[in-house]
Short mmCIF file of C-alpha atoms and ligand atoms in Angstrom, two decimals:
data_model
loop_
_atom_site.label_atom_id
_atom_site.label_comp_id
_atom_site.label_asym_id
_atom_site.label_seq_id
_atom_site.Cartn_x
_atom_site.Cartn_y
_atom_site.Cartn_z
CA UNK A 314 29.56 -2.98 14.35
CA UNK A 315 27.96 -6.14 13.03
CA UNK A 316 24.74 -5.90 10.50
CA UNK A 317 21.11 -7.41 11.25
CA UNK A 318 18.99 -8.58 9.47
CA UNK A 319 15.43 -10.29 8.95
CA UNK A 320 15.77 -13.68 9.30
CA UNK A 321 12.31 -15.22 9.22
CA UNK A 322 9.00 -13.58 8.53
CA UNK A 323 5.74 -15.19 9.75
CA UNK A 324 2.16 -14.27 9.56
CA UNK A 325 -1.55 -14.91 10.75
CA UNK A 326 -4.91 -13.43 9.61
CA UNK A 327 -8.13 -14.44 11.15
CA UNK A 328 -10.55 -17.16 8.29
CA UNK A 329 -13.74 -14.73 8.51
CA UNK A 330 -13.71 -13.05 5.06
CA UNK A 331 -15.86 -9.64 5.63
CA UNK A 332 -16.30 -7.89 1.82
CA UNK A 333 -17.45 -4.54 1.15
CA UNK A 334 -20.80 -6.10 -0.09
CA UNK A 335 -21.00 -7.20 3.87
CA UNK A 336 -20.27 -4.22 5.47
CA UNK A 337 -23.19 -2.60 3.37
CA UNK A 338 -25.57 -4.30 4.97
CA UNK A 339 -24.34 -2.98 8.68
CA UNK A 340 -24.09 0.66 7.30
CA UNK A 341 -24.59 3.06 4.42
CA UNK A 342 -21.64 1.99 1.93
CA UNK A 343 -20.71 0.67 -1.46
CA UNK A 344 -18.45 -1.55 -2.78
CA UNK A 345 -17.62 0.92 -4.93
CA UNK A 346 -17.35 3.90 -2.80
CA UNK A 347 -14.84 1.86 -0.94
CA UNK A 348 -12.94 0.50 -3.90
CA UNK A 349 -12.89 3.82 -5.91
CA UNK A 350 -11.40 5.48 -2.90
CA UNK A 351 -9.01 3.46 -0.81
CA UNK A 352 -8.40 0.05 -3.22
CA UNK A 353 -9.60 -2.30 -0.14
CA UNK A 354 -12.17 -5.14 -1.34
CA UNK A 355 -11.94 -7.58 1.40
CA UNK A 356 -10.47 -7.64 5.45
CA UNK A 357 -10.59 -10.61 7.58
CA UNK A 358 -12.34 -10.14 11.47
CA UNK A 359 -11.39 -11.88 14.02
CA UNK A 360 -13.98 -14.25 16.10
CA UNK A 361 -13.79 -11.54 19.09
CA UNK A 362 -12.48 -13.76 21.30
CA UNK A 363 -8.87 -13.65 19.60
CA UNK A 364 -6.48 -11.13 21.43
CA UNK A 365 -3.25 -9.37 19.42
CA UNK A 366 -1.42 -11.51 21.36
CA UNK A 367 -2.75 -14.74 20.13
CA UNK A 368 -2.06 -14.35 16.35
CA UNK A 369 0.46 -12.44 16.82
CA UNK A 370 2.03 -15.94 18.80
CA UNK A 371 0.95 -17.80 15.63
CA UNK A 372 2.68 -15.78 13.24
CA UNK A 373 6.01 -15.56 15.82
CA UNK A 374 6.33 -19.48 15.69
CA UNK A 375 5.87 -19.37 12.01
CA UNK A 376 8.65 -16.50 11.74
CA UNK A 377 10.71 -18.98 14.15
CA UNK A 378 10.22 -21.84 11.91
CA UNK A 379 11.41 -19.47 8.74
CA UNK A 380 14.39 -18.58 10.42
CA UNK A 381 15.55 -22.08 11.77
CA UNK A 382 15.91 -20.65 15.44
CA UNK A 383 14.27 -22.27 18.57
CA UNK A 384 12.16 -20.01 20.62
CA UNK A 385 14.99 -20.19 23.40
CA UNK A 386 17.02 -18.34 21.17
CA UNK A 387 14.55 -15.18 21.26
CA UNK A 388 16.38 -12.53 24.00
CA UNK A 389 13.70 -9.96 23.72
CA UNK A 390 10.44 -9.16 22.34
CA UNK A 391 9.30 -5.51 20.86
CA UNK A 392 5.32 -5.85 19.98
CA UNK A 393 3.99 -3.60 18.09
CA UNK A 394 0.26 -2.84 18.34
CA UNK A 395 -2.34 -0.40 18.87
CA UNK A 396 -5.28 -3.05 20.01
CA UNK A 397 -3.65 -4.98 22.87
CA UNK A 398 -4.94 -7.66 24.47
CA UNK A 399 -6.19 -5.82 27.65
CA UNK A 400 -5.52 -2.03 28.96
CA UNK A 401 -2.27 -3.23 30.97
CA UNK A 402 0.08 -5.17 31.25
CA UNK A 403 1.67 -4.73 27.63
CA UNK A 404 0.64 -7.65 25.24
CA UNK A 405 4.04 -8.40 24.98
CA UNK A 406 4.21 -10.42 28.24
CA UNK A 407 0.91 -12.19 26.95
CA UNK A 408 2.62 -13.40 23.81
CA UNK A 409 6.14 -14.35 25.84
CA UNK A 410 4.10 -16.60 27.85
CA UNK A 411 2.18 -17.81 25.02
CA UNK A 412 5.80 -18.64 23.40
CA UNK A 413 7.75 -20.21 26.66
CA UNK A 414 10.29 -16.96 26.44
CA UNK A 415 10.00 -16.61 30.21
CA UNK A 416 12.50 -13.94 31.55
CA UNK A 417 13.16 -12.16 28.56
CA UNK A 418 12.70 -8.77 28.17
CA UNK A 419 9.45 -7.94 26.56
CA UNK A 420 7.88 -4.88 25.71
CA UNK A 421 4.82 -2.73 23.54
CA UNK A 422 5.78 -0.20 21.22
CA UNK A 423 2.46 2.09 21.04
CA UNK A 424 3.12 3.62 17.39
CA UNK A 425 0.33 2.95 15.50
CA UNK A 426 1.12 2.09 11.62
CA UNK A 427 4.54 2.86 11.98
CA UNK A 428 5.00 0.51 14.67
CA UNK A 429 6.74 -2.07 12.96
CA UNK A 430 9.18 0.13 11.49
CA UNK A 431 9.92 1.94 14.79
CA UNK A 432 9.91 -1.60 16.22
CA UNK A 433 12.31 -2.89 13.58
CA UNK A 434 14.57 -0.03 14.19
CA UNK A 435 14.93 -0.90 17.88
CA UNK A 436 15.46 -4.81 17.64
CA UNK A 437 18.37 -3.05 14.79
CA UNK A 438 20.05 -1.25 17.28
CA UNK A 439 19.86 -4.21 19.82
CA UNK A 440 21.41 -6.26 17.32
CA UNK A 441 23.96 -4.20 15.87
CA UNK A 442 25.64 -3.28 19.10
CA UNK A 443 25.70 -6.98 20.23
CA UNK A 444 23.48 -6.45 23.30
CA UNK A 445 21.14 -9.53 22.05
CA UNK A 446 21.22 -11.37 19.10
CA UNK A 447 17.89 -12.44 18.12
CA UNK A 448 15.29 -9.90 18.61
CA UNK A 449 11.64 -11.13 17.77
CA UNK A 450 9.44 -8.32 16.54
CA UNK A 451 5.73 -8.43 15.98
CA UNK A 452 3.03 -6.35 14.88
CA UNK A 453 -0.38 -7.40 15.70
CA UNK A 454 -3.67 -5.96 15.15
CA UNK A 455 -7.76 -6.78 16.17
CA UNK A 456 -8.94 -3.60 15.10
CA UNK A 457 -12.50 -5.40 14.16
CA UNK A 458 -14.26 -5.24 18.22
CA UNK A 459 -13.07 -1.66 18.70
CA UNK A 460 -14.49 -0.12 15.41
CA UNK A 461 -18.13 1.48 15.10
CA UNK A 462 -19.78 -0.52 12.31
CA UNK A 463 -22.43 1.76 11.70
CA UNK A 464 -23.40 4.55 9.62
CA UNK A 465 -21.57 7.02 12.07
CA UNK A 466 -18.36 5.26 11.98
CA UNK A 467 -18.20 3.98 8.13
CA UNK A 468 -15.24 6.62 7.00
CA UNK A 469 -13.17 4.98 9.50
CA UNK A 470 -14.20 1.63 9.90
CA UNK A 471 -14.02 0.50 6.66
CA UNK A 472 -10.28 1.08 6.15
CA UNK A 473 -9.61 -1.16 8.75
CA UNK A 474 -8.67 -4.65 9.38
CA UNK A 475 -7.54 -7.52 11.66
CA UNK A 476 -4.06 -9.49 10.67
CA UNK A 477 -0.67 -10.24 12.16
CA UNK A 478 3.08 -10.96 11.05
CA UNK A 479 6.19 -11.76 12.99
CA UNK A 480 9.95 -11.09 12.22
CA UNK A 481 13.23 -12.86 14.08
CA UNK A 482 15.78 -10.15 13.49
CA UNK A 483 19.45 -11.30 14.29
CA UNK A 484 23.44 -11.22 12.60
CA UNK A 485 23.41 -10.76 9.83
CA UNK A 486 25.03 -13.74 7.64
CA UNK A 487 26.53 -11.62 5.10
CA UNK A 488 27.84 -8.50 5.82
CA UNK A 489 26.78 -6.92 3.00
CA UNK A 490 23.04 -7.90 3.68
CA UNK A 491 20.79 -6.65 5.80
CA UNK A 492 19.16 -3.79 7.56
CA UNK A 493 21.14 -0.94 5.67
CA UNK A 494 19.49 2.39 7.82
CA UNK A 495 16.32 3.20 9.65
CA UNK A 496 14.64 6.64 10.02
CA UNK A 497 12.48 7.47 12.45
CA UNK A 498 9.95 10.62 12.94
CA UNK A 499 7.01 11.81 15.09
CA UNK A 500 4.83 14.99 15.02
CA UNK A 501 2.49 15.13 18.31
CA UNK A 502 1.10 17.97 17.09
CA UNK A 503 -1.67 16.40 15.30
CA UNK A 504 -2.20 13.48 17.75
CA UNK A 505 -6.02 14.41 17.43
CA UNK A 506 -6.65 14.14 13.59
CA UNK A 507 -6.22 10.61 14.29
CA UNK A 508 -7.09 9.13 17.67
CA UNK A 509 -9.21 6.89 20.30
CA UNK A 510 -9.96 9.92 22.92
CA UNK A 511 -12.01 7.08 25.30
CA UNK A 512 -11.27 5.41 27.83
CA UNK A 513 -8.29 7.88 29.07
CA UNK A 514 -6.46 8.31 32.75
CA UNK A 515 -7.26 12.28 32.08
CA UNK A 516 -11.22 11.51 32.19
CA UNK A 517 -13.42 10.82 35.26
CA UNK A 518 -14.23 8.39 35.39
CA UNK A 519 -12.27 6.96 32.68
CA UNK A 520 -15.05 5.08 30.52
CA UNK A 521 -19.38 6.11 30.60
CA UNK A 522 -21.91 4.36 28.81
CA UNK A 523 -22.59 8.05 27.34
CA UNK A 524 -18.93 7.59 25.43
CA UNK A 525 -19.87 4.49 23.79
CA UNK A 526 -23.33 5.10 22.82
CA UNK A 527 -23.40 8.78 22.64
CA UNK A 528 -23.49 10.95 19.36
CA UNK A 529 -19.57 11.53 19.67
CA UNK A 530 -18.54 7.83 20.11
CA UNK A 531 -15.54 8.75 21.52
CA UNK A 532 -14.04 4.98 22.44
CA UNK A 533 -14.17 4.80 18.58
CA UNK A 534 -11.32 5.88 16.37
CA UNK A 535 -11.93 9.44 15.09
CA UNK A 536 -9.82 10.64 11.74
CA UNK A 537 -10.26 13.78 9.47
CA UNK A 538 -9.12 11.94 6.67
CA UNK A 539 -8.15 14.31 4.00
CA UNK A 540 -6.19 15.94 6.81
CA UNK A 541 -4.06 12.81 7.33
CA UNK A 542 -3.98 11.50 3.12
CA UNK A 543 -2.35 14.42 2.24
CA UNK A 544 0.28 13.92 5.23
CA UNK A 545 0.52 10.53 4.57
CA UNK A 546 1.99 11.02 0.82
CA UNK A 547 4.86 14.19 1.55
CA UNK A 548 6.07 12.35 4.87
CA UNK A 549 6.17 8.81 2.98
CA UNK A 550 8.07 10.01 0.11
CA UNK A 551 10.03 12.46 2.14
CA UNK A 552 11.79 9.57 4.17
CA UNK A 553 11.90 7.07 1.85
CA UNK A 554 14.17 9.66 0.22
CA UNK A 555 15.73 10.25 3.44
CA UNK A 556 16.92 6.33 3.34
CA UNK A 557 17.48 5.95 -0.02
CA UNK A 558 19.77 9.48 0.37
CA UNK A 559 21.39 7.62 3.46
CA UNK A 560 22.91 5.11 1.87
CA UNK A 561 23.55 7.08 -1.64
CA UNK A 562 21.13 4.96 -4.04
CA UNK A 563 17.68 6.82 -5.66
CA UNK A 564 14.49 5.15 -6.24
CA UNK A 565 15.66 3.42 -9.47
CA UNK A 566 17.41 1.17 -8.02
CA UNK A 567 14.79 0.42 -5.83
CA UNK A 568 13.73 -3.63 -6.01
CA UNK A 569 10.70 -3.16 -3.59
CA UNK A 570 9.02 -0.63 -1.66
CA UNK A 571 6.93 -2.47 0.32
CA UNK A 572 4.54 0.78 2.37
CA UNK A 573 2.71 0.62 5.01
CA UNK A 574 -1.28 -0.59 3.61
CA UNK A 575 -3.44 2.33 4.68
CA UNK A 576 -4.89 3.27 1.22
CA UNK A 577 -4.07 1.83 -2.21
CA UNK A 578 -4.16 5.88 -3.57
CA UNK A 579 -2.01 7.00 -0.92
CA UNK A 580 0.81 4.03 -2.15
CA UNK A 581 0.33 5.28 -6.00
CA UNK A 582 0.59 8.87 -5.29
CA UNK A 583 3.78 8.29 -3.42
CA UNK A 584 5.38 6.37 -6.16
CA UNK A 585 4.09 8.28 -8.83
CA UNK A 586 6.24 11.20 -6.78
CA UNK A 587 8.97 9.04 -6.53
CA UNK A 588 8.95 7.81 -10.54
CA UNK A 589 8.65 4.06 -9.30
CA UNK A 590 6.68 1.30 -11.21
CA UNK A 591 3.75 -0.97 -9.99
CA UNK A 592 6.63 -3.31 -10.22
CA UNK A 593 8.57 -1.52 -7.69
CA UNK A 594 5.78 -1.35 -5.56
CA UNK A 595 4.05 -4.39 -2.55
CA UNK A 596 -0.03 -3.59 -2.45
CA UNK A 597 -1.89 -6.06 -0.84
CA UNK A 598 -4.19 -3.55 1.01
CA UNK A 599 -7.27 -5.06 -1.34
CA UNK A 600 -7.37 -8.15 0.70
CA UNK A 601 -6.54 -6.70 4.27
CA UNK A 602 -7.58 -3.59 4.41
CA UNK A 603 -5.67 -0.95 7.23
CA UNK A 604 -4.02 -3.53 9.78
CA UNK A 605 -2.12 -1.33 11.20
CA UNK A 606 1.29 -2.62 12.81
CA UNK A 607 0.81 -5.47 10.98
CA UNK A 608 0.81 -4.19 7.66
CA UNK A 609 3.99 -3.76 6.47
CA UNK A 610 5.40 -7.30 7.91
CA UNK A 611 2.32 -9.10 6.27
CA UNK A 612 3.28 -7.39 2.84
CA UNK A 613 6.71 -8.59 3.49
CA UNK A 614 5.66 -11.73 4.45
CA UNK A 615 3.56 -12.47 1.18
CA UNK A 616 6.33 -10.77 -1.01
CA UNK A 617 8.71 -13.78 -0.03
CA UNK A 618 5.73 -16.18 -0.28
CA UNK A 619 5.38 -15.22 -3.56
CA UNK A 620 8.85 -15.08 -4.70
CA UNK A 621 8.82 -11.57 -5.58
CA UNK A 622 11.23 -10.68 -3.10
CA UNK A 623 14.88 -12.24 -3.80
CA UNK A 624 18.07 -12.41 -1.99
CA UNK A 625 20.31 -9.24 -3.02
CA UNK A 626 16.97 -6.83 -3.67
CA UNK A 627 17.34 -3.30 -2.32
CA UNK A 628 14.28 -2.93 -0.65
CA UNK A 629 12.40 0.13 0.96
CA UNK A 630 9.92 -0.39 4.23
CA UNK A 631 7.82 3.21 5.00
CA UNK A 632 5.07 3.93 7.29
CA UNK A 633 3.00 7.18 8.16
CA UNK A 634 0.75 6.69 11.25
CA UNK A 635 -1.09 8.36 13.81
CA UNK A 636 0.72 10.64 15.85
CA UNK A 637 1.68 11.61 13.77
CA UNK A 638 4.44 9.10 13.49
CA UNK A 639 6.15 7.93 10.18
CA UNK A 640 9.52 6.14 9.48
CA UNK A 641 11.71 3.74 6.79
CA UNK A 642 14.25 1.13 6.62
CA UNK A 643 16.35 0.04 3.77
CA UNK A 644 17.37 -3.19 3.60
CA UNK A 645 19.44 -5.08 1.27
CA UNK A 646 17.91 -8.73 1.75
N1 COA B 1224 -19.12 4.87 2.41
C1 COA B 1224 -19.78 5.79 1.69
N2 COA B 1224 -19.64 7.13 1.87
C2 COA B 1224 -18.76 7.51 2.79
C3 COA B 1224 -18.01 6.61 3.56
C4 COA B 1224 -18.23 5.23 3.34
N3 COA B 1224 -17.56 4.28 4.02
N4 COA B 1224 -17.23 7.30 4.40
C5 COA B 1224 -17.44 8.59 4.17
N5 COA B 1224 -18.38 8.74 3.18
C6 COA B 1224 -18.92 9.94 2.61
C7 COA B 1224 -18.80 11.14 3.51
O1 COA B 1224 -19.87 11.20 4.41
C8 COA B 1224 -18.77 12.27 2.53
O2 COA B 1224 -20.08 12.54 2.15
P1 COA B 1224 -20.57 14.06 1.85
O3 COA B 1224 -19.71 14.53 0.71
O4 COA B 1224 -21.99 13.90 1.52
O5 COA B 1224 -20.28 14.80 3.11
C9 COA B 1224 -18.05 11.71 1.32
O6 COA B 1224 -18.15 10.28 1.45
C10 COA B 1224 -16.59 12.09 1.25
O7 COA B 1224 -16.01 11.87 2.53
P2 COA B 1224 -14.52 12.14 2.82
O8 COA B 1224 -14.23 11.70 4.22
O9 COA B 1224 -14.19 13.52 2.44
O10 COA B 1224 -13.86 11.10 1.81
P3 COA B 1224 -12.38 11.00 1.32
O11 COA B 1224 -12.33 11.15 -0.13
O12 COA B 1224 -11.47 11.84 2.13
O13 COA B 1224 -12.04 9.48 1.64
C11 COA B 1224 -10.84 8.20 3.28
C12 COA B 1224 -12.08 9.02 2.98
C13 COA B 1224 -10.93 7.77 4.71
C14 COA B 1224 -10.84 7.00 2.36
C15 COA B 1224 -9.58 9.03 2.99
O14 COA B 1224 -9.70 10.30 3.58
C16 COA B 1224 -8.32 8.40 3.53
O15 COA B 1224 -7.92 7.33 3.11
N6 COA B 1224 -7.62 9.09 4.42
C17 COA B 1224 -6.36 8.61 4.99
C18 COA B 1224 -6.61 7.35 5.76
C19 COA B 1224 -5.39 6.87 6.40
O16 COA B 1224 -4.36 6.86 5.81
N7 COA B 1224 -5.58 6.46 7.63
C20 COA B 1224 -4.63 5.78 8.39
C21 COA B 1224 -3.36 6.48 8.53
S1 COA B 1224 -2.26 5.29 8.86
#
């Protein structure tokens, strides 16, 4: 079987700057509560009028551009997000017509911050087996109109931001580069330490005034966040031992982990677990808070930019997500 791999990473983030110092003055926060306990100074919002679809288009030309390929060489689309566009279709026929890729297959992948992984592992398998040969996958978030900027909502919505980044997966080059393993996992058990209960088909009707404005604010996301921290750091260093284990290598010779951004303590517990330097480690979480899907791709994305990620690293992707859901991939880029 042949090997994939990432050939071209691309990325968009909304120009609205929001700072901690700004979100103090729409609820009862600090900068420093916010600093001191998930590393997160800064998140860019989108106008409002900006759909997941329409960055995540930007960033899938870029990725496009990166990888030298014309959009007609794209034979399907996985699109990761958890904020699309509009309740149905899937965003992913919004961005295929916002690319020319008419008649490709096109999908969502509903999996929260693991999406891109679990997105990634599918365009893999595509790939590998020959069935297409350039899969484009996207993760896309606008996380900033569905959040409840008050008081009420400030353990949540302050975590979380808007951003997007692309990835044109295809053959490998090299054979002995590329998307080494992926591991994917799932636990629905806990689907409600982390969820958006409102609007839902299983409630009449599916959306009242009551559930927006009412003390529950159910149409907003609702976490117990301890709860989900403490999952976050045994399932992220459980698989990314369960790739590096795959493929017989330990965290030392780890180039890069690059984790999914959901809190900077959550990334340094992790690799103090694992024994890996700040080196070894992709943060950018401090200027883009929680974007979800988007997350890991954007680290990637700026790890290239910034030349810290070189052809012939061994490099780690993990995510832990709603769901719960949580997943790696080790590549050799
Ligand atoms: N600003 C100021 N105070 C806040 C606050 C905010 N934005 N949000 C919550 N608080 C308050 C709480 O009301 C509470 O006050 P109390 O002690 O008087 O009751 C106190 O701070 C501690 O709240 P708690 O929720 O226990 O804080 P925490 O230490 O657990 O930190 C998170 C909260 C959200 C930062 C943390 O739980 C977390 O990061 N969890 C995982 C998030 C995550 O990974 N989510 C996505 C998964 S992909």
């Amino acid at each position: 079987m042949r090997r994939s791999h990432i050939l071209g990473v691309g990325h968009c983030v909304p120009e609205h700057v929001v700072t901690n110092q700004d979100l103090t003055r729409l609820m009862d926060t600090s900068d420093e509560w916010i600093q001191q306990r998930t590393g997160i100074r800064e998140r860019r919002y989108s106008d409002g009028c900006t759909g997941a679809s329409d960055m995540g288009a930007v960033a899938a030309k870029e990725a496009l551009t990166r990888a030298g390929l014309d959009a007609s060489a794209i034979q399907c689309i996985v699109f990761a997000t958890l904020s699309p566009d509009v309740d149905m279709p899937a965003s992913a026929f919004l961005l295929q017509e916002k690319l020319g890729m008419s008649g490709i297959p096109a999908f969502d992948v509903r999996n929260q911050c693991s999406g891109f992984v679990y997105s990634l592992a599918v365009a893999d398998q595509f790939v590998k087996t020959g069935a297409y040969d350039y899969v484009l996958v996207v993760g896309s978030e606008v996380h900033s109109t569905g959040l409840d900027l008050s008081t009420r909502g400030r353990d949540v919505a302050v975590i979380f931001g808007d951003g997007a980044a692309a990835a044109v997966v295809g053959p490998s080059p090299d054979p002995d580069r590329g998307i080494l393993s992926t591991h994917l996992h799932a636990e629905g058990k806990y689907a409600e330490k982390l969820w958006v209960e409102a609007p839902g088909s299983r409630l009449r009707p599916r959306l009242t005034e009551e559930m927006i404005t009412g003390p529950d604010g159910r149409v907003f996301p609702h976490m117990e966040g301890r709860y989900v921290f403490r999952h976050a750091v045994v399932r992220l260093a459980e698989v990314i031992r369960e790739a590096l284990d795959a493929n017989g290598v330990s965290a030392a010779d780890l180039d890069l982990l690059i984790p999914h951004q959901a809190n900077l303590r959550i990334n340094q517990m992790v690799a103090g677990e694992l024994g890996l330097r700040d080196e070894q480690v992709v943060n950018n979480i401090d200027r883009y808070g929680n974007t979800t899907a988007a997350s890991i791709p954007l680290a990637l994305y700026e790890a290239l930019e910034t030349g810290r990620l070189q052809p012939g690293m061994l490099v780690c992707l993990a995510a832990f997500g709603a769901g719960f859901t949580w997943g790696s991939a080790l590549l050799r880029w």
